[in-house]
Short mmCIF file of C-alpha atoms and ligand atoms in Angstrom, two decimals:
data_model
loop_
_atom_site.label_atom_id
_atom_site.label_comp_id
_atom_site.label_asym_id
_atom_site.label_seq_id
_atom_site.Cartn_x
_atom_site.Cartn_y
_atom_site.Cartn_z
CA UNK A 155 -13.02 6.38 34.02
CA UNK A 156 -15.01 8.35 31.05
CA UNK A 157 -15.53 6.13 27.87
CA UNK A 158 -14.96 8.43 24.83
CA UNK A 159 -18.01 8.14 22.74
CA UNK A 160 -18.17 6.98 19.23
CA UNK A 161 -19.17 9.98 16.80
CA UNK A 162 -21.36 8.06 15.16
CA UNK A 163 -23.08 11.14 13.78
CA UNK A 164 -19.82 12.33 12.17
CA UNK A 165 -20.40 10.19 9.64
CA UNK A 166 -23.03 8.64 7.42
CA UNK A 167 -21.79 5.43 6.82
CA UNK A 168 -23.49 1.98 7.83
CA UNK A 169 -21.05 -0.47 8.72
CA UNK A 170 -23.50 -3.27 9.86
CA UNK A 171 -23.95 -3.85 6.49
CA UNK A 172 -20.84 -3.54 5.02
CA UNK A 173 -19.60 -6.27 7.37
CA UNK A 174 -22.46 -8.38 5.61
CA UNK A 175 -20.11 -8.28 2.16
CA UNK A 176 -17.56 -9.67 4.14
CA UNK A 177 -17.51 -13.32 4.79
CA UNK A 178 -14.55 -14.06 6.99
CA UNK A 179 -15.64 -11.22 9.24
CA UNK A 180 -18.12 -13.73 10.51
CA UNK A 181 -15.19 -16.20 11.65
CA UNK A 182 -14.63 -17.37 15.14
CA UNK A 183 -10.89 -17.73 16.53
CA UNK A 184 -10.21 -19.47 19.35
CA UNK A 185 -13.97 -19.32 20.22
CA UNK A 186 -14.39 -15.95 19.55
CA UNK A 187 -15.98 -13.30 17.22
CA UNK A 188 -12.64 -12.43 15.02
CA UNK A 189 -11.89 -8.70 15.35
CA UNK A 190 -9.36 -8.52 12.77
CA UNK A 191 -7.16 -5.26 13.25
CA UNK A 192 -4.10 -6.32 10.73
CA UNK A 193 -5.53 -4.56 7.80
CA UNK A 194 -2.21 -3.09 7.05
CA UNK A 195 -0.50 -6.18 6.27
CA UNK A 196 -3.36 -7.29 4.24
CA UNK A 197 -7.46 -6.58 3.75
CA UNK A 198 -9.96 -9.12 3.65
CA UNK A 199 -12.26 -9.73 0.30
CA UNK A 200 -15.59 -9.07 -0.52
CA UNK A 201 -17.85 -11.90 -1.37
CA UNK A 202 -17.87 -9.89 -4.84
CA UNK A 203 -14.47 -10.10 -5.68
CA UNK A 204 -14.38 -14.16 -4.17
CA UNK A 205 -17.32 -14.78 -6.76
CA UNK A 206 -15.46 -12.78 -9.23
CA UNK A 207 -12.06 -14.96 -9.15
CA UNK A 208 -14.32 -18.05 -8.77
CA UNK A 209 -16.61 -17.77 -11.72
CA UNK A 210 -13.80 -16.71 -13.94
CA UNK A 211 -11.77 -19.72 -12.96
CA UNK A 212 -14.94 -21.52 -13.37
CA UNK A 213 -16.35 -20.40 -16.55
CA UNK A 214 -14.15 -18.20 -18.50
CA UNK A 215 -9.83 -19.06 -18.37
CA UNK A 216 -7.89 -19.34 -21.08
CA UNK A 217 -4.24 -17.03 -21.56
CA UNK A 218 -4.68 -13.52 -22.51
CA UNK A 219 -3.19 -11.68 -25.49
CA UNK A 220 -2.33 -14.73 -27.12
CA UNK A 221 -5.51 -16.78 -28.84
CA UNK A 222 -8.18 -16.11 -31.71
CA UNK A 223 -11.11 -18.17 -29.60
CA UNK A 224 -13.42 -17.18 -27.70
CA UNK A 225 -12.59 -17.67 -24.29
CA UNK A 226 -9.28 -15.91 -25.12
CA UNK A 227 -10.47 -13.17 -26.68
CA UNK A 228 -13.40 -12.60 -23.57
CA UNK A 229 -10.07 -13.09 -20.98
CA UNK A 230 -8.28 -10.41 -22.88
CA UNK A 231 -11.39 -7.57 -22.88
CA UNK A 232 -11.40 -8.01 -19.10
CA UNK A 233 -8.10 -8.08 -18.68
CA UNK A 234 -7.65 -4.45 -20.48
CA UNK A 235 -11.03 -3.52 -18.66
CA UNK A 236 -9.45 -3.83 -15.58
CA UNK A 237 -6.28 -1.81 -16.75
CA UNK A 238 -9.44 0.93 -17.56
CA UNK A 239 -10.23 0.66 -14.32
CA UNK A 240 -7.15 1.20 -12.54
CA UNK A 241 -6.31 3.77 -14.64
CA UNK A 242 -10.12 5.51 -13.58
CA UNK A 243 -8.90 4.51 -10.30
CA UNK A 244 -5.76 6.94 -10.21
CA UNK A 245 -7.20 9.68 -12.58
CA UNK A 246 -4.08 8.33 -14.86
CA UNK A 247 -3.81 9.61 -18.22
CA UNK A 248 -3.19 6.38 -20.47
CA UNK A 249 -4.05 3.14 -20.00
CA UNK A 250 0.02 3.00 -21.00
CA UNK A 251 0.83 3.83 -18.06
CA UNK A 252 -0.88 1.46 -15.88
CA UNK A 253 1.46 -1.55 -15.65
CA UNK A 254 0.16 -4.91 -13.78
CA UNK A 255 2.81 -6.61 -11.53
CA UNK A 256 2.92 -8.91 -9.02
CA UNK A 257 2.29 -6.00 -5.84
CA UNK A 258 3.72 -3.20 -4.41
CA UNK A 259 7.04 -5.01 -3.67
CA UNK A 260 7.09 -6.27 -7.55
CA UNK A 261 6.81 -2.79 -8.61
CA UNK A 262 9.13 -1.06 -6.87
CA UNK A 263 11.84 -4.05 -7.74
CA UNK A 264 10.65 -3.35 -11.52
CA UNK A 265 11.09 0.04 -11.24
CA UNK A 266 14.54 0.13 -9.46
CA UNK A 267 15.87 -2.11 -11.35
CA UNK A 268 14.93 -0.26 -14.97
CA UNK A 269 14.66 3.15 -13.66
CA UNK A 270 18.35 2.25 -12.23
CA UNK A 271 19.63 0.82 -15.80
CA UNK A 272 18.87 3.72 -17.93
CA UNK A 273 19.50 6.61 -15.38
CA UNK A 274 21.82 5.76 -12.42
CA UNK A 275 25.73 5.94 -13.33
CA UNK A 276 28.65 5.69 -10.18
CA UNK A 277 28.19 8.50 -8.03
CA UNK A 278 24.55 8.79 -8.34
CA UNK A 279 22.37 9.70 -5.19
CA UNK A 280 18.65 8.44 -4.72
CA UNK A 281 16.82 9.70 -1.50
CA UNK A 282 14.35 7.28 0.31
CA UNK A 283 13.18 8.35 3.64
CA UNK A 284 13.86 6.68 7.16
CA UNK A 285 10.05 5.69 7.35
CA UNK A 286 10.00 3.44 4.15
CA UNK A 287 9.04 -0.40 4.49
CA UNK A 288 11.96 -2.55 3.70
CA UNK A 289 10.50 -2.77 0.10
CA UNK A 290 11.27 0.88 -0.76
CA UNK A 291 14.24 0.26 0.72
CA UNK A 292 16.61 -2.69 -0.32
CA UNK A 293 15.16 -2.62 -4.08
CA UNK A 294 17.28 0.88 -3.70
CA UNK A 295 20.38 -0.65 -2.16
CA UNK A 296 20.50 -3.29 -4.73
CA UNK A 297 20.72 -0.89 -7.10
CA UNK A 298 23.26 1.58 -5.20
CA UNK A 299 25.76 -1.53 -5.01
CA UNK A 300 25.46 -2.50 -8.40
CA UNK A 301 25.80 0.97 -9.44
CA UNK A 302 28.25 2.17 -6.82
CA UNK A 303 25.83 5.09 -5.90
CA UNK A 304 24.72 6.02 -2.74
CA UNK A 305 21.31 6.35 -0.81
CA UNK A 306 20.17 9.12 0.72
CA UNK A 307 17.71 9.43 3.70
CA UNK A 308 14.94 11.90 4.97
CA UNK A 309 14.54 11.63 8.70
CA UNK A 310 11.58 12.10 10.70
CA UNK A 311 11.18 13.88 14.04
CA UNK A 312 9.30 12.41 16.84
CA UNK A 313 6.25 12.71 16.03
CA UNK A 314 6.76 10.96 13.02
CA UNK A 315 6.86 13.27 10.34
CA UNK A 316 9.51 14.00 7.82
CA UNK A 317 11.72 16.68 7.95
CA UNK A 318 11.20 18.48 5.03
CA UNK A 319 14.23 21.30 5.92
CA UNK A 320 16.43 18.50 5.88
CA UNK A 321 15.14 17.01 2.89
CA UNK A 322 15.82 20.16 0.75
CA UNK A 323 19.27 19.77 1.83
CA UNK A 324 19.82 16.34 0.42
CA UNK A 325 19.29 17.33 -3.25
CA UNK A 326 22.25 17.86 -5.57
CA UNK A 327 23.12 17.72 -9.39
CA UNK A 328 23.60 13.27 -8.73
CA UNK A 329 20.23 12.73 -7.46
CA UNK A 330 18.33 10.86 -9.69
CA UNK A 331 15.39 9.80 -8.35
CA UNK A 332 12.76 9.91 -4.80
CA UNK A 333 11.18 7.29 -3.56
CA UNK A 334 8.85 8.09 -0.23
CA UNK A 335 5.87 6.37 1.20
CA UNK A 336 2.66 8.00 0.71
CA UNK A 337 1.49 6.71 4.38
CA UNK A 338 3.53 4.88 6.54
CA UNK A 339 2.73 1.14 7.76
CA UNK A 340 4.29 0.97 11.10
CA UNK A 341 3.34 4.93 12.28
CA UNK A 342 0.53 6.18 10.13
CA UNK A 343 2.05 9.66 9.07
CA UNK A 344 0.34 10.49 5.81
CA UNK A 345 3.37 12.32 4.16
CA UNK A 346 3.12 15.83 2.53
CA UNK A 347 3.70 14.07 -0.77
CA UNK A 348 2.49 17.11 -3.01
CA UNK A 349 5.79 19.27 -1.40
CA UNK A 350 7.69 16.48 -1.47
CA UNK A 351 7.29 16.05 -5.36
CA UNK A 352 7.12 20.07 -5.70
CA UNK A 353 10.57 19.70 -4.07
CA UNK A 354 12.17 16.98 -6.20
CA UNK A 355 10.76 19.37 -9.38
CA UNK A 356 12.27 22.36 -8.55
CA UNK A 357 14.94 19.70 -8.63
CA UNK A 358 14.30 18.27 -11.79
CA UNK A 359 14.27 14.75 -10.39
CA UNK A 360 11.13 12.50 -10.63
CA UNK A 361 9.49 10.88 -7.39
CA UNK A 362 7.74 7.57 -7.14
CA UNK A 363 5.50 7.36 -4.32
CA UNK A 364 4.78 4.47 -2.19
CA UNK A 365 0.97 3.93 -2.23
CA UNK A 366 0.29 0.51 -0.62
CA UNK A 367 -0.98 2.34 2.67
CA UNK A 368 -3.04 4.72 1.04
CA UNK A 369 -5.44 4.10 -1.62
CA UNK A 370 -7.10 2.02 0.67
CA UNK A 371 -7.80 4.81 2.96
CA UNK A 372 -8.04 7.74 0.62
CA UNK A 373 -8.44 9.45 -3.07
CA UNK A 374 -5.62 9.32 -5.16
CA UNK A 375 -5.05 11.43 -8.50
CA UNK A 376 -1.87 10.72 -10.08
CA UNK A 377 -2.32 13.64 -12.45
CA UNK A 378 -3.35 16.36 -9.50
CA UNK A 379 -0.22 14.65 -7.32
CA UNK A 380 1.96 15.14 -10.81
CA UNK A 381 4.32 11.86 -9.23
CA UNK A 382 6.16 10.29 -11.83
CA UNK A 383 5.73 7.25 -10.91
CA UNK A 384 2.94 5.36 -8.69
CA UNK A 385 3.03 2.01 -7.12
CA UNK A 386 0.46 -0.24 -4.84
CA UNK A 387 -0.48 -3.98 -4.36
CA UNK A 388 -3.87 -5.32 -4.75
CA UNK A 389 -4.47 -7.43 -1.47
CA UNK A 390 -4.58 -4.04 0.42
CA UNK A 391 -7.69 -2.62 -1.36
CA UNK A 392 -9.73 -5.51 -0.65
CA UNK A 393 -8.51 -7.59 -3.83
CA UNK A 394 -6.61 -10.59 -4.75
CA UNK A 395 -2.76 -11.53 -3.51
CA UNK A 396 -0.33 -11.58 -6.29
CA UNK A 397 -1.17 -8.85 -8.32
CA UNK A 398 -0.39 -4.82 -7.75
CA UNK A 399 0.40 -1.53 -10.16
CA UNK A 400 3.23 -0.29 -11.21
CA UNK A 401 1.85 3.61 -12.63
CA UNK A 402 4.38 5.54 -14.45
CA UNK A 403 3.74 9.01 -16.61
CA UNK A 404 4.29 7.43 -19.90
CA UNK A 405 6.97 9.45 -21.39
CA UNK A 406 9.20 8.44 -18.43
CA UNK A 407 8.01 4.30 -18.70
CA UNK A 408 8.33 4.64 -22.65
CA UNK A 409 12.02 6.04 -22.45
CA UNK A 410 12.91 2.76 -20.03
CA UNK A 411 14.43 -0.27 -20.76
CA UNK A 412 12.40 -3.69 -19.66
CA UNK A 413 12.98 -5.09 -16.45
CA UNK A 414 12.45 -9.06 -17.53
CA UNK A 415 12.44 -10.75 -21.00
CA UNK A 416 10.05 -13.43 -22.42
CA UNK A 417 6.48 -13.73 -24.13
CA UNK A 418 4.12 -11.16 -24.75
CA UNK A 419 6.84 -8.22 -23.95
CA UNK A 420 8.17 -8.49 -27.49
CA UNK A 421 7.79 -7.49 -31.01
CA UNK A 422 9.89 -9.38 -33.14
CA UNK A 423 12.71 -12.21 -31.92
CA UNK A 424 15.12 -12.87 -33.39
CA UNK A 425 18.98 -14.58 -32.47
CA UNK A 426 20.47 -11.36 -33.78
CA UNK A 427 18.21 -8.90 -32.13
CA UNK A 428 14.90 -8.97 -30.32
CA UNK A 429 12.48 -5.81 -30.56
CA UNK A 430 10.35 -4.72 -27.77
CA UNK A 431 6.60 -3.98 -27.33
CA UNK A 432 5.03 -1.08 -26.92
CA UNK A 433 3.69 0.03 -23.62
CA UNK A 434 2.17 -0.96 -21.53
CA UNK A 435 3.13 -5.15 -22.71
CA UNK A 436 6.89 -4.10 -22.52
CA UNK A 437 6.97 -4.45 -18.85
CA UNK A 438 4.23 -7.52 -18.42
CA UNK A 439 6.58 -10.87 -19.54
CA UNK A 440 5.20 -13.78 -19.67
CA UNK A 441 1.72 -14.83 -18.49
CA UNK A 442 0.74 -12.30 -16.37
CA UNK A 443 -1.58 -12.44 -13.17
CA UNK A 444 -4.91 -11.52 -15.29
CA UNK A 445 -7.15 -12.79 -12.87
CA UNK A 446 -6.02 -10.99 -9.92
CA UNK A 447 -6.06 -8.16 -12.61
CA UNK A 448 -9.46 -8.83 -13.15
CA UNK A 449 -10.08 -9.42 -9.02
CA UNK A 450 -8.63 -5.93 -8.39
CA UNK A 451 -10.90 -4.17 -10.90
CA UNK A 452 -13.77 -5.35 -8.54
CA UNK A 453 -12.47 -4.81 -5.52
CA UNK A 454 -11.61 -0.81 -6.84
CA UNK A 455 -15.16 -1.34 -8.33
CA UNK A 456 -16.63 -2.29 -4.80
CA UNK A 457 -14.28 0.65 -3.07
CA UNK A 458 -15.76 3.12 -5.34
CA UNK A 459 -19.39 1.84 -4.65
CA UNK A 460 -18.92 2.49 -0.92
CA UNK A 461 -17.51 5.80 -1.79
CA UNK A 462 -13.98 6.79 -0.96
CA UNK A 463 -14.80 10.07 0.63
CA UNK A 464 -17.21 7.94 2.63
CA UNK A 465 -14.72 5.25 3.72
CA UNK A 466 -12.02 8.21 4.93
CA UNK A 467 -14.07 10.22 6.44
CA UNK A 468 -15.01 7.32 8.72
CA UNK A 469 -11.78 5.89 9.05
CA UNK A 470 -10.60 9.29 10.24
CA UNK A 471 -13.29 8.86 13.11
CA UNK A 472 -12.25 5.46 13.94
CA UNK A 473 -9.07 6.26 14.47
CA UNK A 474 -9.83 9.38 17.25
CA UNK A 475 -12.18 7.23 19.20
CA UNK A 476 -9.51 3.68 19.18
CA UNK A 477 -6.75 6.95 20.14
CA UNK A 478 -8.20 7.93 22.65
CA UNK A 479 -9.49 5.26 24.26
CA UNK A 480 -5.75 3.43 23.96
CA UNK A 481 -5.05 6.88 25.74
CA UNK A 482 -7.53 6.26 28.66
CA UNK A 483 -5.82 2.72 29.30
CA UNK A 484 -2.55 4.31 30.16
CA UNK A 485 1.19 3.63 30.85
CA UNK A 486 1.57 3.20 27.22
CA UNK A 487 3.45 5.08 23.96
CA UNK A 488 1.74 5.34 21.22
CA UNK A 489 4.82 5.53 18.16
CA UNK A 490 3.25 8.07 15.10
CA UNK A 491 1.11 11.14 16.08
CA UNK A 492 1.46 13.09 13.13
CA UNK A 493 -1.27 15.34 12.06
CA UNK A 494 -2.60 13.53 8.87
CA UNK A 495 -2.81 9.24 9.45
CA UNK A 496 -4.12 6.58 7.81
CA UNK A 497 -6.05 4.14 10.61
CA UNK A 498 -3.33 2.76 12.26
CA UNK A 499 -1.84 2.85 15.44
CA UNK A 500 1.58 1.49 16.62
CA UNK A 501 1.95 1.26 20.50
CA UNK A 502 3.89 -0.09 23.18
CA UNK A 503 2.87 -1.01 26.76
CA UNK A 504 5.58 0.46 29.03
CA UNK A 505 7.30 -2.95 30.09
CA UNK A 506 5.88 -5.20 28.20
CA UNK A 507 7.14 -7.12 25.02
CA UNK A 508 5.00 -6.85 21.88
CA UNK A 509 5.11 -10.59 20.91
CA UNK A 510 3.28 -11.29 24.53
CA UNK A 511 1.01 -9.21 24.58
CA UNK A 512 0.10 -10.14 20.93
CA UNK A 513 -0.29 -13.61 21.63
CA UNK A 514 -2.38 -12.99 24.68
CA UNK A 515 -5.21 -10.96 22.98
CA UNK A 516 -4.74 -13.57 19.95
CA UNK A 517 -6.82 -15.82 22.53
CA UNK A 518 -9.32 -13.04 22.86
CA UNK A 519 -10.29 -13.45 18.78
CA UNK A 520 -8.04 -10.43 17.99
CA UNK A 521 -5.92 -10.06 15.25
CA UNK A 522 -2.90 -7.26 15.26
CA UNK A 523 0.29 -6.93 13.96
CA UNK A 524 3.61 -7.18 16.49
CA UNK A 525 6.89 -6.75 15.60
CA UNK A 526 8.88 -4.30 12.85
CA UNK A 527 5.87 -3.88 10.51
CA UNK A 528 9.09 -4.60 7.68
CA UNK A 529 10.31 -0.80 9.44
CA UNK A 530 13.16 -1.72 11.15
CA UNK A 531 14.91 1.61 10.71
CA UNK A 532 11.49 3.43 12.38
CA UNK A 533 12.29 0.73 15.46
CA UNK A 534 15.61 1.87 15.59
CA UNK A 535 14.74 5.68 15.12
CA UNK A 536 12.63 5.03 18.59
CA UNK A 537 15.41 2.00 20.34
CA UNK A 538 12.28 -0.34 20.29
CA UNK A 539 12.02 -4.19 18.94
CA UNK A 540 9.04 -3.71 17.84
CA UNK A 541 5.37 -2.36 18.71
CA UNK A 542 2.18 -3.81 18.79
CA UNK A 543 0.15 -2.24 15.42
CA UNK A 544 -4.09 -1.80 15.39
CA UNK A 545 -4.67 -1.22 11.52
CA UNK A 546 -8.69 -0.49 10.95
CA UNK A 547 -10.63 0.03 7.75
CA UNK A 548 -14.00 1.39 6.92
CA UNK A 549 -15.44 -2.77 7.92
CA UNK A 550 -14.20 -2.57 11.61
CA UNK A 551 -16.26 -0.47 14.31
CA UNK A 552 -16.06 1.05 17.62
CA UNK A 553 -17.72 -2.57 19.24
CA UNK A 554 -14.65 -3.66 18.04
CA UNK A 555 -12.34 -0.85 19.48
CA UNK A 556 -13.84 -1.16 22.82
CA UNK A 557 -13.02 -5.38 22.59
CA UNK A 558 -9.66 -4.81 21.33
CA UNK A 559 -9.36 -2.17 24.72
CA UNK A 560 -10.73 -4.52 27.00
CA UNK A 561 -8.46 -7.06 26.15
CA UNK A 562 -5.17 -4.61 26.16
CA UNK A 563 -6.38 -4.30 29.76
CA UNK A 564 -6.34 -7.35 30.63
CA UNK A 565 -3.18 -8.51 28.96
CA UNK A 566 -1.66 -5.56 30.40
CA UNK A 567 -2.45 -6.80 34.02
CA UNK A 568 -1.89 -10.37 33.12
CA UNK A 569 1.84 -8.91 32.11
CA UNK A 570 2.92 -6.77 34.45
N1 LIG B 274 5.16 -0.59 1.22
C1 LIG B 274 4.39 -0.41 2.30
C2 LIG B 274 4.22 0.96 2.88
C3 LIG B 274 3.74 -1.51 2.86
O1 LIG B 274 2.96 -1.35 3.93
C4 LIG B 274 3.91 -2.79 2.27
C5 LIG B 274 3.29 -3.98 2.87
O2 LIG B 274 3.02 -4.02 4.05
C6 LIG B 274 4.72 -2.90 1.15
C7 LIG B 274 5.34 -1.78 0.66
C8 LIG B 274 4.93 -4.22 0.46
O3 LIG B 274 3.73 -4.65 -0.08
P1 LIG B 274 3.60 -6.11 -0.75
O4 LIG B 274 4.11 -7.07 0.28
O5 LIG B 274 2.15 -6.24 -1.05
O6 LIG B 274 4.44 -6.10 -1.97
#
């Protein structure tokens, strides 16, 4: 059989020594080199941002926002550096409108649940689409049954794109609000999000957009999208668990109410009445996650070092060459082929249940995701259980590719 060459020369990126920054890339499991393929469910850290967290716990904690000495007042400049950063990151407008939370699933929760106070009466529609993880989904249904509203769903054809006839169709004068992933986790599709929020305007209803599968993989300008509201979790761009953005234009975030009450998100308490902050300490109660703020600033810091044209343009090429080659091996589906993807594939051997072959090439040092991917509504689009899911970044490389093939193979045999 032909082996499908790597294009090396399609792009001018040198991922020997990228793979130096990462430590845990030099891991052995079960004997063997790690090949670690479940970026999607979370990215591994540069020694940078592992230094980072360390020296700060080392040398520099103390509780932001809230002390005259020194160490307080040095937290609290990083802390609003990294909200600088972020807000660099997105090409936001206003530091205001960069909130920190505790990830993508924090945000959307946040967002829901306030959005969902001031705006969503009995009656009320919101549309989601059939590709969301379960976090852009139940935060949504929480709200419809406490509301008594109703959610509304985009479907996607077979290839994994939405159907953006059908989504015109679902607006009316009770939708509120859209929520839609910017790339799926479990089948790639990068989604048209510009039309989609186009759409919703002509509507006069604001979108948030999913990002926690794509500004890992890609740039992302809040202000050129014109979403209303932006949302992604730290640990998937190479930073710290625990900590993730909640973006909102800040007319929209000034206008709602807070989503949890305690320090640091108030003005003046008292029993009568308690006064609220301004933006963007409304929305952060309590002692926030400043480290992991400060983690993420230097993990965007590192992304935008490498150079995120760089990083898609060979992820883009990764993910042809680990295509096709999954082609070559056969007797397979592969679930996702839309025309834009992130790096990740979603397959299925014919006959064969995800969780075995999963564990098999867990032997072989390799680490993918099997199951739902948190999508069971894609699974049950397809009548699946599950598929087995290769997630790459801009660290893995085709040496890689052609291990995680060879051992596909032989599970595959071992299997059948
Ligand atoms: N949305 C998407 C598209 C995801 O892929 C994930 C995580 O896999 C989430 C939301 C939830 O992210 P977190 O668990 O970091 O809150």
């Amino acid at each position: 059989m032909q082996i499908t060459p790597f294009m090396t020369d399609l792009t001018n990126f040198d991922v020997q020594k990228t793979r130096e920054d990462f430590p845990i890339l030099h891991t052995k499991i079960h004997g063997k080199p790690l090949v670690y393929l479940d970026n999607g469910a979370t990215t591994q850290k540069p020694q940078l941002v592992i230094d980072r967290v360390r020296e700060l716990y080392e040398k520099k904690n103390s509780s932001i926002h809230r002390g005259v000495h020194h160490l307080s007042e040095m937290m609290t400049e990083e802390y609003e550096y990294a909200r600088r950063t972020v807000k660099d990151f997105l090409n936001a407008r206003d530091t205001n409108e960069i909130i920190f939370t505790s990830g993508t699933t924090g945000s959307i929760n946040a967002l829901a649940f306030s959005f969902g106070e001031k705006h969503v009466i009995e009656g009320d529609e919101i549309i989601i689409s059939e590709m969301e993880h379960h976090s852009n989904i139940v935060p949504w249904q929480m709200l419809c049954e406490r509301k008594k509203a109703k959610l509304r769903v985009i479907p996607f054809d077979e290839n994994g794109e939405l159907i953006l006839n059908e989504y015109k169709l679902l607006f009316n004068e009770k939708t509120r609000i859209v929520a839609v992933t910017h790339a799926s986790n479990s089948l790639g599709t990068i989604n048209p999000v510009k039309e989609i929020i186009h759409i919703a305007h002509e509507n006069n209803v604001p979108v948030m957009l999913d990002g926690a599968q794509a500004v890992q993989h890609g740039k992302i300008d809040v202000q050129d999208l014109d979403c209303d509201f932006y949302v992604f979790s730290g640990h998937k761009i190479y930073g710290p668990t625990g900590i993730g953005i909640l973006y909102g234009k800040e007319h929209l975030l000034d206008a709602l109410p807070p989503y949890q009450g305690g320090g640091d998100m108030i003005d003046c308490v008292r029993f009568e009445k308690t006064t609220y902050n301004v933006l963007p300490f409304k929305f952060e109660a309590g002692t926030t996650n400043y480290i992991g703020a400060i983690g993420l600033a230097s993990a965007i810091e590192y992304v935008n070092s490498k150079g995120v044209e760089n990083i898609a343009a060979y992820e883009k090429n990764l993910l042809q060459y680990a295509t096709r080659r999954l082609i070559e091996v056969g007797e397979m589906t592969i679930y996702g082929n839309a025309k834009e993807k992130i790096s990740i594939i979603s397959f299925l051997p014919d006959k064969i249940h995800p969780y075995d072959m999963g564990m098999l090439i867990d032997k072989l040092g390799i680490a993918v995701r099997t199951g739902t991917h948190c999508t069971q509504p894609v699974m049950d689009h397809f009548s699946i259980s599950g598929t087995i899911r290769a997630s790459m970044v801009f660290y893995n490389t085709a040496e890689e590719i052609d291990i995680f093939i060879d051992a596909v193979k032989k599970a595959k045999m071992m299997l059948s």
